[in-house]
Amino acid sequence: MDDENIYSGTILVTGAAGFIGHAVSHQLVERGERVIGIDNLNDYYDPRLKAARLANLRSLEGFEFAELDVSDADGVSKLVQENGVKRIIHLAAQAGVRYSIENPFAYQKSNLEGHLSLLEASRHAPDFEHLVYASSSSVYGDKPMGGEGFTEEEPAVDPVSLYAATKRSGELMSASYAKLYGFPQTGLRFFTVYGPWGRPDMAYFGFTKKILASEAIEVYGQGKMARDFTYIDDIVDGILGALDNPPAPSEHRILNIGDSRPVGLMEMIEALEQALGMEAEKVMRPMQPGDVTATYADVSKLHALTGYEPKVMLEDGLKRFVSWYRDFYGNLPPE
């Protein structure tokens, strides 16, 4: 660790065993931060993947872990107080648009109660500096995609999924806490994140599994959907840039964080086929409840603040993912 390290204090990362939490925690430790990660290690998807991410982090000097649910307000507050936490990156949430249709109360606990727990812990922490939290591009709903992409100033629309509703609710709670209690906050509206160590419930991940098993893939929305696929390393750069540039006290801001280049679903599948060296059998399906047609980020505010500039193109990012996938699952025992 550099003796001239400019970073001080402890950072709490929630959802540390998750896809983005794992990558963020790793990069924070690499730059000399002391990081405490928490996660409830639920079984929403393959627990082996979460365990492997966590094993990577536990091997790093400067990282500590506590198995803790973010909805445990007393536990979160105690951890923050006892460890002198001054900055928080809150990434823990119950993810998944379609999952929210069948399991609504999971979103109440993780996304609403959990967010409130972090707000309360932040406002009671001495000399607290900055809360950065994960929102979602889903709050924009299914609006027509403009030429410049979705902007943070656009008026909110009625969410088309409970997941989106909880994320928008988190933004509103944060805005009120910033005004009431005077600590700076940044909400990041993530657009589709992909890459090594990713989430198995994401389309590119599930497609990879099926294509390698010579099974047909289901293509929803008749393949006409488009997403702003953003590589994990670019996302981490944006998160840390936002963390290092807090707004003024009592200010709550929203920033888009994405690639700013919309890619059609069929184009993504073609790039994945090329990375795998295999062609997929495709079964076309209608749009699923809660899905939106297109998402596309205007990231000009984040760029102006931090110089954020996504670097990894989808074709290269999917090649890196496929290489990781084959290595990781090729070395795991059968389920």
Coordinates of C-alpha atoms in Angstrom, one line a residue:
M1 CA 0.0 0.0 0.0
D2 CA 1.3 3.4 -0.9
D3 CA 2.4 5.5 2.1
E4 CA 1.0 8.5 0.3
N5 CA -2.4 6.9 0.0
I6 CA -5.0 9.7 -0.3
Y7 CA -7.9 7.5 0.9
S8 CA -8.9 7.4 4.5
G9 CA -11.7 5.9 6.7
T10 CA -13.7 2.7 6.0
I11 CA -16.0 2.1 3.1
L12 CA -19.0 -0.2 3.5
V13 CA -20.1 -2.0 0.3
T14 CA -23.5 -3.8 0.5
G15 CA -24.1 -6.7 -1.7
A16 CA -20.4 -7.5 -1.7
A17 CA -20.9 -11.0 -3.0
G18 CA -23.0 -9.8 -5.9
F19 CA -21.8 -9.1 -9.4
I20 CA -21.1 -5.4 -9.1
G21 CA -20.4 -5.4 -5.4
H22 CA -17.6 -8.0 -5.9
A23 CA -16.0 -5.9 -8.7
V24 CA -16.3 -2.6 -6.8
S25 CA -14.9 -4.1 -3.5
H26 CA -11.9 -5.6 -5.4
Q27 CA -11.0 -2.3 -7.0
L28 CA -11.4 -0.3 -3.8
V29 CA -9.0 -2.6 -2.0
E30 CA -6.6 -2.5 -4.9
R31 CA -6.4 1.3 -4.6
G32 CA -5.7 1.1 -0.9
E33 CA -9.1 1.4 0.8
R34 CA -10.3 -0.5 3.8
V35 CA -13.5 -2.2 2.8
I36 CA -16.2 -4.0 4.8
G37 CA -18.5 -6.0 2.7
I38 CA -21.9 -7.3 3.7
D39 CA -24.3 -9.7 2.0
N40 CA -27.1 -12.0 3.0
L41 CA -25.9 -14.7 0.6
N42 CA -29.4 -15.6 -0.5
D43 CA -30.1 -18.3 -3.1
Y44 CA -31.8 -16.1 -5.7
Y45 CA -29.2 -17.6 -8.1
D46 CA -26.4 -20.2 -7.9
P47 CA -24.8 -19.9 -4.4
R48 CA -21.6 -21.3 -5.7
L49 CA -21.0 -18.2 -7.8
K50 CA -21.5 -15.9 -4.8
A51 CA -19.2 -18.1 -2.7
A52 CA -16.5 -18.0 -5.3
R53 CA -16.7 -14.2 -5.5
L54 CA -16.5 -13.9 -1.8
A55 CA -13.5 -16.3 -1.6
N56 CA -11.7 -13.9 -4.0
L57 CA -12.4 -10.9 -1.8
R58 CA -11.5 -12.7 1.4
S59 CA -8.0 -13.3 0.0
L60 CA -7.4 -9.6 -0.2
E61 CA -5.7 -7.7 2.6
G62 CA -7.9 -4.8 3.5
F63 CA -11.3 -6.6 3.0
E64 CA -13.5 -7.8 5.7
F65 CA -16.9 -9.5 5.4
A66 CA -20.0 -9.8 7.6
E67 CA -23.0 -11.9 6.6
L68 CA -25.8 -9.4 7.2
D69 CA -29.1 -8.5 5.6
V70 CA -29.4 -4.8 4.7
S71 CA -33.0 -4.9 6.1
D72 CA -31.5 -5.5 9.6
A73 CA -31.4 -1.8 10.6
D74 CA -29.9 -2.3 14.0
G75 CA -27.2 -4.6 12.6
V76 CA -26.3 -2.2 9.8
S77 CA -26.2 0.8 12.2
K78 CA -24.0 -1.0 14.7
L79 CA -21.5 -2.1 12.0
V80 CA -21.3 1.5 10.6
Q81 CA -20.8 3.0 14.0
E82 CA -18.2 0.5 15.3
N83 CA -16.1 0.6 12.2
G84 CA -16.0 4.4 11.6
V85 CA -17.6 4.1 8.2
K86 CA -17.6 7.4 6.4
R87 CA -18.6 6.3 2.9
I88 CA -21.1 3.7 1.7
I89 CA -21.7 2.1 -1.7
H90 CA -25.1 0.5 -1.4
L91 CA -25.5 -2.1 -4.1
A92 CA -27.5 -4.8 -2.2
A93 CA -31.0 -5.3 -3.6
Q94 CA -33.4 -8.0 -4.8
A95 CA -32.8 -7.8 -8.5
G96 CA -34.9 -9.0 -11.4
V97 CA -37.9 -7.6 -13.1
R98 CA -39.7 -10.9 -13.8
Y99 CA -38.9 -12.3 -10.4
S100 CA -40.8 -9.4 -8.8
I101 CA -44.1 -10.6 -10.4
E102 CA -44.1 -13.8 -8.4
N103 CA -42.2 -12.7 -5.3
P104 CA -43.2 -9.1 -4.4
F105 CA -42.4 -9.2 -0.7
A106 CA -38.8 -10.0 -1.3
Y107 CA -38.5 -6.5 -2.9
Q108 CA -40.2 -4.8 0.0
K109 CA -37.7 -6.2 2.4
S110 CA -34.5 -5.8 0.4
N111 CA -35.2 -2.7 -1.7
L112 CA -37.4 -0.6 0.6
E113 CA -36.5 -1.7 4.2
G114 CA -32.9 -2.2 3.1
H115 CA -32.6 1.2 1.6
L116 CA -34.1 2.8 4.7
S117 CA -31.6 1.0 6.9
L118 CA -28.7 2.5 5.0
L119 CA -30.2 6.0 5.1
E120 CA -30.7 5.8 8.9
A121 CA -27.2 4.4 9.4
S122 CA -25.7 7.2 7.3
R123 CA -27.5 10.0 9.0
H124 CA -26.3 8.8 12.5
A125 CA -22.6 8.2 11.4
P126 CA -20.2 10.8 12.7
D127 CA -18.5 12.9 9.9
F128 CA -20.3 10.9 7.2
E129 CA -19.1 11.9 3.7
H130 CA -21.1 10.2 1.0
L131 CA -23.8 7.6 0.3
V132 CA -23.7 6.2 -3.3
Y133 CA -26.5 3.8 -4.0
A134 CA -27.8 1.7 -6.9
S135 CA -31.0 2.7 -8.7
S136 CA -32.0 1.4 -12.1
S137 CA -32.7 2.4 -15.7
S138 CA -36.1 0.6 -15.2
V139 CA -37.4 3.7 -13.5
Y140 CA -37.8 5.3 -16.9
G141 CA -40.5 2.8 -17.8
D142 CA -41.2 1.9 -21.4
K143 CA -40.9 5.3 -23.0
P144 CA -39.8 5.9 -26.7
M145 CA -36.0 6.0 -26.9
G146 CA -34.8 9.5 -27.8
G147 CA -31.8 10.2 -30.0
E148 CA -29.8 11.4 -27.0
G149 CA -30.9 8.6 -24.6
F150 CA -32.7 8.9 -21.3
T151 CA -31.7 11.9 -19.2
E152 CA -31.9 12.3 -15.5
E153 CA -34.1 15.4 -15.8
E154 CA -36.9 13.5 -17.6
P155 CA -40.1 13.4 -15.6
A156 CA -40.7 10.0 -13.9
V157 CA -43.2 7.7 -15.5
D158 CA -45.4 5.1 -13.9
P159 CA -43.1 2.1 -13.3
V160 CA -44.0 -1.1 -15.3
S161 CA -42.7 -3.5 -12.6
L162 CA -42.6 -3.7 -8.8
Y163 CA -38.8 -3.8 -9.1
A164 CA -38.8 -0.4 -10.9
A165 CA -41.3 1.0 -8.3
T166 CA -39.0 0.1 -5.4
K167 CA -36.0 1.6 -7.1
R168 CA -37.9 4.9 -7.8
S169 CA -39.1 4.8 -4.1
G170 CA -35.5 4.6 -3.0
E171 CA -34.6 7.7 -5.0
L172 CA -37.5 9.6 -3.3
M173 CA -36.5 8.4 0.2
S174 CA -32.9 9.5 -0.5
A175 CA -34.0 12.9 -1.7
S176 CA -36.0 13.5 1.5
Y177 CA -33.1 12.3 3.8
A178 CA -30.6 14.6 2.0
K179 CA -32.8 17.6 2.7
L180 CA -33.8 16.6 6.2
Y181 CA -30.4 15.5 7.6
G182 CA -27.8 17.1 5.3
F183 CA -25.6 14.4 4.0
P184 CA -24.7 14.0 0.4
Q185 CA -26.0 11.2 -1.8
T186 CA -25.7 10.0 -5.3
G187 CA -28.1 7.6 -6.9
L188 CA -26.8 5.7 -10.0
R189 CA -29.3 4.5 -12.6
F190 CA -27.6 1.4 -13.9
F191 CA -28.1 0.3 -17.5
T192 CA -27.6 -3.4 -18.4
V193 CA -24.3 -4.5 -16.9
Y194 CA -22.5 -7.6 -18.1
G195 CA -19.2 -9.4 -18.0
P196 CA -17.2 -12.0 -16.1
W197 CA -18.7 -13.0 -12.7
G198 CA -22.1 -11.8 -13.9
R199 CA -25.6 -12.7 -12.8
P200 CA -27.0 -16.0 -14.1
D201 CA -30.5 -14.4 -14.5
M202 CA -29.3 -12.0 -17.2
A203 CA -30.1 -12.9 -20.8
Y204 CA -26.5 -13.1 -22.1
F205 CA -25.6 -15.5 -19.2
G206 CA -28.6 -17.8 -19.7
F207 CA -28.1 -17.8 -23.5
T208 CA -24.5 -18.9 -23.0
K209 CA -25.5 -21.8 -20.8
K210 CA -28.1 -23.0 -23.3
I211 CA -26.1 -22.5 -26.4
L212 CA -23.2 -24.6 -24.9
A213 CA -25.7 -27.3 -24.0
S214 CA -27.1 -27.2 -27.5
E215 CA -30.5 -26.1 -26.2
A216 CA -32.8 -23.5 -27.9
I217 CA -32.8 -20.0 -26.5
E218 CA -36.1 -18.0 -26.0
V219 CA -35.9 -14.5 -27.5
Y220 CA -38.4 -12.3 -25.9
G221 CA -40.1 -9.3 -27.6
Q222 CA -39.6 -11.0 -30.9
G223 CA -36.0 -9.9 -30.7
K224 CA -36.9 -6.3 -31.2
M225 CA -35.7 -5.0 -27.8
A226 CA -32.5 -3.0 -27.3
R227 CA -30.3 -2.5 -24.3
D228 CA -27.4 -0.3 -23.3
F229 CA -25.0 -3.1 -22.5
T230 CA -22.2 -1.8 -20.2
Y231 CA -19.1 -3.8 -19.3
I232 CA -18.4 -4.3 -15.6
D233 CA -15.0 -2.6 -15.6
D234 CA -16.6 0.5 -17.1
I235 CA -19.3 0.4 -14.5
V236 CA -16.8 0.2 -11.7
D237 CA -14.9 3.2 -13.1
G238 CA -18.1 5.2 -13.1
I239 CA -19.1 4.2 -9.5
L240 CA -15.7 5.1 -8.1
G241 CA -15.7 8.4 -10.0
A242 CA -19.0 9.3 -8.5
L243 CA -17.9 8.2 -5.0
D244 CA -14.8 10.4 -5.2
N245 CA -16.8 13.5 -6.3
P246 CA -19.6 13.9 -3.7
P247 CA -22.2 16.6 -4.1
A248 CA -22.6 19.4 -1.6
P249 CA -24.0 18.6 1.8
S250 CA -27.8 18.3 1.7
E251 CA -27.6 17.5 -2.0
H252 CA -29.1 14.4 -3.6
R253 CA -28.2 13.8 -7.3
I254 CA -29.1 11.2 -9.8
L255 CA -26.7 10.1 -12.5
N256 CA -27.1 7.7 -15.4
I257 CA -24.3 5.1 -15.7
G258 CA -24.3 3.1 -18.9
D259 CA -22.5 2.7 -22.2
S260 CA -24.6 5.2 -24.1
R261 CA -24.7 2.9 -27.2
P262 CA -28.0 0.9 -27.6
V263 CA -27.6 -2.6 -29.0
G264 CA -30.4 -4.6 -30.4
L265 CA -31.1 -8.0 -28.8
M266 CA -30.4 -9.9 -32.0
E267 CA -27.1 -8.0 -32.4
M268 CA -26.1 -9.1 -28.9
I269 CA -27.0 -12.7 -29.7
E270 CA -24.9 -12.6 -32.9
A271 CA -21.9 -11.2 -31.0
L272 CA -22.4 -14.0 -28.4
E273 CA -22.5 -16.6 -31.1
Q274 CA -19.3 -15.3 -32.5
A275 CA -17.6 -15.4 -29.1
L276 CA -18.8 -19.0 -28.5
G277 CA -18.1 -20.2 -32.0
M278 CA -21.6 -21.7 -32.1
E279 CA -25.0 -20.7 -33.6
A280 CA -28.0 -20.6 -31.3
E281 CA -31.4 -22.2 -32.1
K282 CA -33.8 -19.4 -31.4
V283 CA -37.5 -19.5 -30.3
M284 CA -39.2 -16.1 -30.7
R285 CA -41.5 -15.1 -27.8
P286 CA -43.7 -12.1 -27.0
M287 CA -42.7 -9.4 -24.6
Q288 CA -42.8 -10.5 -20.9
P289 CA -44.7 -8.6 -18.2
G290 CA -42.5 -5.9 -16.7
D291 CA -40.0 -5.7 -19.6
V292 CA -39.4 -2.5 -21.6
T293 CA -38.6 -2.2 -25.3
A294 CA -35.4 -0.1 -25.1
T295 CA -33.1 1.5 -22.7
Y296 CA -30.3 3.9 -23.6
A297 CA -28.4 6.2 -21.3
D298 CA -27.4 9.8 -21.7
V299 CA -24.2 9.8 -19.5
S300 CA -23.2 13.4 -20.1
K301 CA -23.6 14.4 -16.5
L302 CA -21.4 11.6 -15.2
H303 CA -18.8 12.4 -17.9
A304 CA -18.7 16.1 -17.0
L305 CA -18.2 15.2 -13.3
T306 CA -15.7 12.4 -13.6
G307 CA -14.5 12.1 -17.2
Y308 CA -16.4 8.8 -17.4
E309 CA -15.9 7.2 -20.8
P310 CA -16.9 3.5 -21.4
K311 CA -14.1 1.7 -23.2
V312 CA -15.1 -1.9 -23.7
M313 CA -17.1 -2.7 -26.8
L314 CA -19.7 -5.4 -26.6
E315 CA -17.9 -7.9 -28.9
D316 CA -14.8 -7.7 -26.8
G317 CA -16.7 -7.8 -23.5
L318 CA -18.6 -10.9 -24.5
K319 CA -15.4 -12.7 -25.5
R320 CA -14.0 -12.0 -22.0
F321 CA -17.2 -13.2 -20.5
V322 CA -17.2 -16.5 -22.5
S323 CA -13.6 -17.1 -21.6
W324 CA -14.4 -16.6 -17.9
Y325 CA -17.6 -18.8 -18.2
R326 CA -15.8 -21.7 -19.7
D327 CA -13.0 -21.5 -17.1
F328 CA -15.3 -21.1 -14.1
Y329 CA -18.0 -23.7 -14.9
G330 CA -15.4 -26.0 -16.5
N331 CA -13.7 -26.3 -13.1
L332 CA -16.9 -26.7 -11.0
P333 CA -18.2 -30.1 -10.0
P334 CA -21.7 -31.0 -11.5
E335 CA -24.6 -29.6 -9.5

